[in-house]
Coordinates of C-alpha atoms and ligand atoms in Angstrom, one line a residue:
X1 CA -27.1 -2.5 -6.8
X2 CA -25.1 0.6 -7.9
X3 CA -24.2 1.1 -11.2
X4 CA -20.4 1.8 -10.4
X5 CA -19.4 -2.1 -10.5
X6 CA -16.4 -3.2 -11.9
X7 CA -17.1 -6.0 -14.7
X8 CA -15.2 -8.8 -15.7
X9 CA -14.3 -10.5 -18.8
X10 CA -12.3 -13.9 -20.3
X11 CA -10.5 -14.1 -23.8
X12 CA -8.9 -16.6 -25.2
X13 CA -4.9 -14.5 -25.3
X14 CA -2.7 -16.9 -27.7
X15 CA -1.9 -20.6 -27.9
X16 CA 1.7 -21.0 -26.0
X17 CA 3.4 -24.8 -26.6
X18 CA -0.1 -26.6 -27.3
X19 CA -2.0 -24.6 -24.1
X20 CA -4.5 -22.0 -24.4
X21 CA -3.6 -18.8 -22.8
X22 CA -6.5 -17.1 -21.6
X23 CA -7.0 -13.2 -20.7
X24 CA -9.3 -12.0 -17.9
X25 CA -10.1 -8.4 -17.5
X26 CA -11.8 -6.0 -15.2
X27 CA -13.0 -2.5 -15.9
X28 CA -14.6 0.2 -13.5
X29 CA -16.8 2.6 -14.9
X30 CA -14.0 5.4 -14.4
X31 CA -12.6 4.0 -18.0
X32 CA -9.8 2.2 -15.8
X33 CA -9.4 -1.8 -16.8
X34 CA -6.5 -4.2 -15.7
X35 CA -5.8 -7.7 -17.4
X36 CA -3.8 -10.7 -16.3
X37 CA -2.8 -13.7 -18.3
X38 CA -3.1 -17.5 -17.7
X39 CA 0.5 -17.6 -18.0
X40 CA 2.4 -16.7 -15.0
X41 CA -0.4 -14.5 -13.4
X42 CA 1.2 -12.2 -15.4
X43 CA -0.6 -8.5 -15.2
X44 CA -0.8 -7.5 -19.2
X45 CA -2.1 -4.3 -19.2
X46 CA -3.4 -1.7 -16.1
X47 CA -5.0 1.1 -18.5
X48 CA -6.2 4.4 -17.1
X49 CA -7.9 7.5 -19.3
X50 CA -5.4 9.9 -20.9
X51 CA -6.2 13.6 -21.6
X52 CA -6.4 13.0 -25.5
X53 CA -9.5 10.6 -24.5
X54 CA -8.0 7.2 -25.5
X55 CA -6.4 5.1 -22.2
X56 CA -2.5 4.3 -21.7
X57 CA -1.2 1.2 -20.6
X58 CA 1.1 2.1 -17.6
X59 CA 2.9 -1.6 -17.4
X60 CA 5.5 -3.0 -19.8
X61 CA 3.6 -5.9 -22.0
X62 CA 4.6 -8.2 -25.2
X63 CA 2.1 -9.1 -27.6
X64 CA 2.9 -13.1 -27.6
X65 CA 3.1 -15.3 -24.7
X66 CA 6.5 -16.7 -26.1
X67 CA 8.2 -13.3 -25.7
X68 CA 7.5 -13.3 -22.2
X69 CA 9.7 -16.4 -22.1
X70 CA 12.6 -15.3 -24.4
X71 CA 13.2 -12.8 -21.8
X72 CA 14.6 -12.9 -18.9
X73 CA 13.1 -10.1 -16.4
X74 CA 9.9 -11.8 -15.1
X75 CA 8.0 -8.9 -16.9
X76 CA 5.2 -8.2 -14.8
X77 CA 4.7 -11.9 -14.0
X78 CA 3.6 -13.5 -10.4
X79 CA 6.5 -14.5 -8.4
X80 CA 6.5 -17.4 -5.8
X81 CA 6.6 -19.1 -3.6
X82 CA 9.6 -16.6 -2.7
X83 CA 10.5 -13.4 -5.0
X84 CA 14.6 -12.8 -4.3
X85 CA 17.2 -14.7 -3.6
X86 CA 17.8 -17.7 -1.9
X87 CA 21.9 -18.2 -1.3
X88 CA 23.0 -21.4 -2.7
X89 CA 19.2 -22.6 -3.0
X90 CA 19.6 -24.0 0.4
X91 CA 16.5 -23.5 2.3
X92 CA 15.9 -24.3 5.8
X93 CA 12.3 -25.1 7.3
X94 CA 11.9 -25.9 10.9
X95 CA 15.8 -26.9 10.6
X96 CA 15.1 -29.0 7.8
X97 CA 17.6 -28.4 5.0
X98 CA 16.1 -28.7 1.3
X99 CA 18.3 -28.1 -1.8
X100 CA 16.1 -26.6 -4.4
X101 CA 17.0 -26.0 -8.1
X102 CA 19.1 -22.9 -8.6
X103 CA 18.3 -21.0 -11.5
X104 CA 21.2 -18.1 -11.3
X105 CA 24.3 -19.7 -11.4
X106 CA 24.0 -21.4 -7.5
X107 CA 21.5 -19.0 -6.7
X108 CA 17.5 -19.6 -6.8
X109 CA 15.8 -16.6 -7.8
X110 CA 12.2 -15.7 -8.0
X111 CA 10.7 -19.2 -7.1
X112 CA 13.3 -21.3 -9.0
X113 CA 13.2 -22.6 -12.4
X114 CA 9.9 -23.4 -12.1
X115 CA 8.2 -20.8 -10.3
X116 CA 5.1 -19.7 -10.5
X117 CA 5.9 -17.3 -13.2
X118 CA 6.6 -20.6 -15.3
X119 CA 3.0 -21.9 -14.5
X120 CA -0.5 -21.9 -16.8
X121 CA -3.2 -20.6 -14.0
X122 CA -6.7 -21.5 -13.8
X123 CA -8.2 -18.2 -14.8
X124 CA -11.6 -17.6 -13.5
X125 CA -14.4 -14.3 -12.7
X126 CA -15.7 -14.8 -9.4
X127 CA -17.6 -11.7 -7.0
X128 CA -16.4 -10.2 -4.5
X129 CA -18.8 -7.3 -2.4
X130 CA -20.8 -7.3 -5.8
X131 CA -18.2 -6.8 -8.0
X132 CA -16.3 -8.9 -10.0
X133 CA -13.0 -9.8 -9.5
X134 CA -9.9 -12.2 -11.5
X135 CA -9.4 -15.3 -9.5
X136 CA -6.3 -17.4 -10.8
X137 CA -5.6 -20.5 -8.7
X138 CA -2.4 -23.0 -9.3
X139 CA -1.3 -26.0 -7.5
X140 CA 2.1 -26.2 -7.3
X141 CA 3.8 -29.6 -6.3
X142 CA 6.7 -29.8 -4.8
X143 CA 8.0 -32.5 -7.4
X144 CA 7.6 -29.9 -9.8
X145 CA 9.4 -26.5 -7.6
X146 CA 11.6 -28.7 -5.2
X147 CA 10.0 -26.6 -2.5
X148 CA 8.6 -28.4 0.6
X149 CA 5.0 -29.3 0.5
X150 CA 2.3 -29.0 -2.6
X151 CA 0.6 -25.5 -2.1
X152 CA -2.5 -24.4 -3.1
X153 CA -2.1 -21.0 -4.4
X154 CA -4.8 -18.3 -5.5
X155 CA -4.0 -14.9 -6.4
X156 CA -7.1 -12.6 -6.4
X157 CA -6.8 -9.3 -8.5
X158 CA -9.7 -6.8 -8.1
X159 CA -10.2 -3.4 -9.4
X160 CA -12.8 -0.4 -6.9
X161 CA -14.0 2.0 -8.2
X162 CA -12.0 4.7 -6.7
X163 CA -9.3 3.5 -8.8
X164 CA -7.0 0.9 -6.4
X165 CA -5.6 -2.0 -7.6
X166 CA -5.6 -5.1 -5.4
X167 CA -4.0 -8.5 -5.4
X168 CA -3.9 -10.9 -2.8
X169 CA -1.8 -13.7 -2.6
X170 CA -2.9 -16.7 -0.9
X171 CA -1.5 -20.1 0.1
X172 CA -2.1 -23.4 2.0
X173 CA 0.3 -26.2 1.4
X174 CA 0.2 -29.7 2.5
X175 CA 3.7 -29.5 4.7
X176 CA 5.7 -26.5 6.2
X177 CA 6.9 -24.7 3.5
X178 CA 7.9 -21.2 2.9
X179 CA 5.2 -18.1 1.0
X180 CA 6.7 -14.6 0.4
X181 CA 5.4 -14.0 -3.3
X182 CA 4.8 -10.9 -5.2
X183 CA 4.3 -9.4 -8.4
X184 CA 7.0 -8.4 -10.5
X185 CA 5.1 -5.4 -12.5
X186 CA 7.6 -2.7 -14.1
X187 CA 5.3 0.7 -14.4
X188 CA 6.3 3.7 -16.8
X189 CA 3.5 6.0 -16.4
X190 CA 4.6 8.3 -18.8
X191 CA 4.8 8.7 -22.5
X192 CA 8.6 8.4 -23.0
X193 CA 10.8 5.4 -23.6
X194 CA 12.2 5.7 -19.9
X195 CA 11.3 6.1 -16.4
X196 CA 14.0 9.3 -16.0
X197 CA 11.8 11.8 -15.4
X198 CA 9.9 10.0 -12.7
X199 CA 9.8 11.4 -9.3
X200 CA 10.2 8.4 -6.4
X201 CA 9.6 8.5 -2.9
X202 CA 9.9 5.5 -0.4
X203 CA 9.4 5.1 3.2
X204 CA 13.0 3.1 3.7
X205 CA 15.8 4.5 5.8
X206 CA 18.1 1.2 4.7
X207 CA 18.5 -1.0 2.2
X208 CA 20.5 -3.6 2.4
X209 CA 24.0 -4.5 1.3
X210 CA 24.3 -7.0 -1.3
X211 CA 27.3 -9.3 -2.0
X212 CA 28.3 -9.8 -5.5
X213 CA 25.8 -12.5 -6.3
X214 CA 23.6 -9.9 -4.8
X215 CA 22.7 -11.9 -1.9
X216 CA 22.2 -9.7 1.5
X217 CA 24.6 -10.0 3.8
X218 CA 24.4 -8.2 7.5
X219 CA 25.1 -5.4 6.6
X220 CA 22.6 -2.1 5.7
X221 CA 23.0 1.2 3.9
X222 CA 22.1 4.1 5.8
X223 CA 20.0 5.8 2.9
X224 CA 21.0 9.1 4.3
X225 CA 23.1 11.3 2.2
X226 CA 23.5 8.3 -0.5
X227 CA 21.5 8.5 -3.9
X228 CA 19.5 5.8 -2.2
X229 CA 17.3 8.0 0.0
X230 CA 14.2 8.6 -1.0
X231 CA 12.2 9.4 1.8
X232 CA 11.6 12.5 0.2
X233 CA 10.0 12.2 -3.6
X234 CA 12.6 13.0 -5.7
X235 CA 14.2 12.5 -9.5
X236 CA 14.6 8.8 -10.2
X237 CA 16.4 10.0 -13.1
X238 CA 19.3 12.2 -11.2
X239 CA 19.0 9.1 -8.7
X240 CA 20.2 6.3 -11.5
X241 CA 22.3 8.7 -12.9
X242 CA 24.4 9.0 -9.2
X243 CA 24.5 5.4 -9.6
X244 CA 26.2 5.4 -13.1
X245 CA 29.8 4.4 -10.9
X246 CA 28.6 0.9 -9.8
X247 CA 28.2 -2.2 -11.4
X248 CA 24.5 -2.2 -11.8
X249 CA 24.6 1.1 -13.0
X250 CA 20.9 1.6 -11.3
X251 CA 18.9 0.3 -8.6
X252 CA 18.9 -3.7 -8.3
X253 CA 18.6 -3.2 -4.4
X254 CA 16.2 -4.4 -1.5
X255 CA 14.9 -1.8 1.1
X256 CA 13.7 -2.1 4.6
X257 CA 10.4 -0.5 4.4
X258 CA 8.3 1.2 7.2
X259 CA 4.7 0.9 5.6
X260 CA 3.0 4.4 7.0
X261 CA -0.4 4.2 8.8
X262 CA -2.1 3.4 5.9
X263 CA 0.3 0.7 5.0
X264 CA 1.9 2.9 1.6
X265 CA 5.5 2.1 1.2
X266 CA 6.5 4.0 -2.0
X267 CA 5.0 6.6 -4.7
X268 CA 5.8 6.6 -8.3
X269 CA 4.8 9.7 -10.4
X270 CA 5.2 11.0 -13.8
X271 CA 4.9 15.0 -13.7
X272 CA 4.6 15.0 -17.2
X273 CA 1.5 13.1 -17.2
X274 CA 0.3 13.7 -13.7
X275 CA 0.0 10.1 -13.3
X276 CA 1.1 8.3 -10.2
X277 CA 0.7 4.9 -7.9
X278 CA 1.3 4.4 -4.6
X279 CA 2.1 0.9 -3.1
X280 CA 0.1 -0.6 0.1
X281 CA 1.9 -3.6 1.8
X282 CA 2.4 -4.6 5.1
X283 CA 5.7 -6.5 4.5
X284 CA 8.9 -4.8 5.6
X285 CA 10.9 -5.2 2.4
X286 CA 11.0 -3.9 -1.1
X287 CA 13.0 -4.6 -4.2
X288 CA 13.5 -1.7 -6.4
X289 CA 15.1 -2.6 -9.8
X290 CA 15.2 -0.1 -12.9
X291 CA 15.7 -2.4 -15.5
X292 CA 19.5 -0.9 -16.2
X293 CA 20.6 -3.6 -18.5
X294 CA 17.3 -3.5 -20.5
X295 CA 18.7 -3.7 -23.7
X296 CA 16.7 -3.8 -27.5
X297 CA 17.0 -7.6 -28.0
X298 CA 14.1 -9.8 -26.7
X299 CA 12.5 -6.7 -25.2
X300 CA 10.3 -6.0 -27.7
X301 CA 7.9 -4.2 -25.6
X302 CA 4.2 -3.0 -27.3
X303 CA 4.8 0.5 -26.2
X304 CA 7.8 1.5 -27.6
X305 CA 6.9 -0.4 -30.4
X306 CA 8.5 -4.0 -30.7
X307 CA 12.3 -2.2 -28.9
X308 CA 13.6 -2.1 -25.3
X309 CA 15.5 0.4 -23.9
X310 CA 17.5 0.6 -20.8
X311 CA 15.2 2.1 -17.8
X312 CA 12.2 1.6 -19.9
X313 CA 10.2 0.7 -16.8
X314 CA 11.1 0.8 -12.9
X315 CA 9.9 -2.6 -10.5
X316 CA 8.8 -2.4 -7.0
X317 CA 8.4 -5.6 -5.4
X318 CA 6.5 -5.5 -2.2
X319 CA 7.9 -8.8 0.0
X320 CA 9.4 -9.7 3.8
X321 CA 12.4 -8.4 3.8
X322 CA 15.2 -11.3 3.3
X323 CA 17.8 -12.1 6.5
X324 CA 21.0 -12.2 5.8
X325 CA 21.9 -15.3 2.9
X326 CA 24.4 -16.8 5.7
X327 CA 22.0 -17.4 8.3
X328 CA 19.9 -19.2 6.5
X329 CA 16.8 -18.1 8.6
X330 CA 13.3 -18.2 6.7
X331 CA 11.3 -18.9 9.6
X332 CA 8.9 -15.1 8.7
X333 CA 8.2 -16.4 5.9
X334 CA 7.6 -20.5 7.0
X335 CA 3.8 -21.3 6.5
X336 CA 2.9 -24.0 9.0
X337 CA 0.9 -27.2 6.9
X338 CA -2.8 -26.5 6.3
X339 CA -2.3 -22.7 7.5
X340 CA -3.8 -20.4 4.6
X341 CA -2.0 -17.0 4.5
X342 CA -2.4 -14.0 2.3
X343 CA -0.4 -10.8 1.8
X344 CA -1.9 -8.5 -0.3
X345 CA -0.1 -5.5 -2.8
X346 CA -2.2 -2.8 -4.1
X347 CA -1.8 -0.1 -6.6
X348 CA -3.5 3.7 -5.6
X349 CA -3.7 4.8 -9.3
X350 CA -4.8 8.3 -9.5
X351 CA -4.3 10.0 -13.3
Ligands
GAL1 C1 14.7 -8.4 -9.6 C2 16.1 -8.9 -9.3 C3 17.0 -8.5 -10.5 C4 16.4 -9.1 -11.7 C5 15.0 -8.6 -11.8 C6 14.3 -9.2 -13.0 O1 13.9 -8.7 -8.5 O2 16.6 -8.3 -8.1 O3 18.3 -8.9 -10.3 O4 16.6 -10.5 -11.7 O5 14.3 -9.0 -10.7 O6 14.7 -10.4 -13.4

């Protein structure tokens, strides 16, 4: 067996309303480790050597589970069974209409009220090709979502030792339902209290236009010429800054993505550090939000030392892209009963 295998690890995290939270953690002999807790699937920490010899943490965290809950951005937490919007919270599988809980005004976003960023996981180490990996499994029952069908969800996070990240998201439910889940992780790879002097490139030549409950409607955005192409790596910074006319002030938009042959759909570096990810996904849609209204209440983020500030991290959010909210079609992401599928997001770290 070689002596490059990535090792596992479970710690109790905190006690969140009477429920132990548990951490599990995986480290590669390159000084790389990434942890996720119980609650929500949540990804704590992905830490990678720095050049003073300690490691830096290149995802927002809190130190308590209850922070994670006083605020509202999902930080870094598993999203399902479907991350965006859903228009009026009026799904439609196999022309079956279900109402489900809205929790933005009539929208339901992120999985609803009780997604499964709300849910304690069953946290184990299991092996995979010799090495360990994070297994976090949760059944979630449709009394419980208001989604069709209970589903049988396991997110697998594993950690190689050339440095790539890997989670895979996978489902089975008990009726036709709907899976388009991802992870809602907000990187800052650098050592300042923002993500303006990161460079962004994305394999998107649309995004799409949002209505003013930021639902999609038919219409795209030719990236071309507009501070939203970045088919060519460029300053994230100058590109929120072109956006300082709109509402959002920032990016709060979803992207048509063309993964490239080897399935990487955007690249996020930090020039002052060197450090950079790129995404893998095979899904044609991205979320890119850069946390504009990030404010210093309930954001008390461990890096910056217990305060937020606006832009402190950026989110990319791998899932199929969402059809227009009028035509209520969901049939690419409808899961038949009993059919298991998985998508998987991965994380190319190289520092
Ligand atoms: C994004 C969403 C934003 C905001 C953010 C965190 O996916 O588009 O509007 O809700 O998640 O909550």
């Amino acid at each position: 067996m070689s002596n490059n295998q990535t090792v596992g690890t479970i710690d109790k995290f905190d006690d969140y309303q009477g429920h132990q939270i548990d951490k599990l953690t995986l480290s590669n002999a390159n000084n790389v480790s990434i942890s996720v807790i119980t609650l929500g699937s949540t990804l704590y920490e992905l830490n990678v050597p720095d050049k003073e010899g300690g490691v830096r943490n290149l995802v927002l965290n809190f130190e308590h589970s209850q922070d994670y809950f006083e605020n509202p951005f999902y930080i870094c937490m598993g999203i399902g069974r479907v991350g965006g919007r859903i228009a009026d919270g009026q799904l439609v599988v196999d022309g079956k209409q279900t109402q489900l809980p809205q929790n933005e005004g009539t929208t339901t976003l992120h999985g609803g009220p009780d997604g499964f960023n709300t849910q304690i996981w069953q946290g184990e180490i299991g092996k995979q090709d010799g090495n360990d990996v994070i297994i976090m499994h949760h059944l979630q029952k449709s009394e419980d979502d208001g989604f069709p069908g209970d589903m049988d969800a396991t997110i697998t996070y594993s950690l190689s030792d050339d440095n790539v990240v890997s989670m895979n998201f996978s489902a089975k439910s008990s009726e036709d339902t709907v899976f388009n889940p991802t992870q809602h992780t907000y990187f800052n790879l650098g050592k300042t209290s923002d993500i303006m002097s990161h460079q962004l490139k994305l394999n998107a030549i649309q995004a799409l236009k949002l209505d003013d409950k930021k639902i999609p409607t038919k219409d795209r955005i030719d990236v071309e010429g507009t501070p939203y192409d970045f088919r060519k790596s460029k300053s994230l910074g100058d590109a929120i800054n072109a956006m300082s006319n709109t509402k959002e002030k920032g990016f709060d938009d979803v992207f048509a993505v063309h993964p490239d042959a080897h399935n990487i759909i955007a690249e996020l570096k930090d020039p002052d550090t060197n450090c950079s990810v790129a995404i893998e996904s095979s899904r044609s849609g991205m979320i890119l939000f850069t946390a504009n209204s990030f404010t210093k209440d309930h954001m008390n983020f461990v890096r910056t030392n217990g305060v937020g500030h606006p832009h402190e991290g950026v989110a990319m959010e791998p899932m199929i892209l969402p059809k227009p909210g009028q035509e209520k079609d969901f049939s690419e992401m409808t899961i038949k009963k009993d059919q298991s599928v998985s998508y998987a997001i991965k994380y190319h770290l190289s520092f």
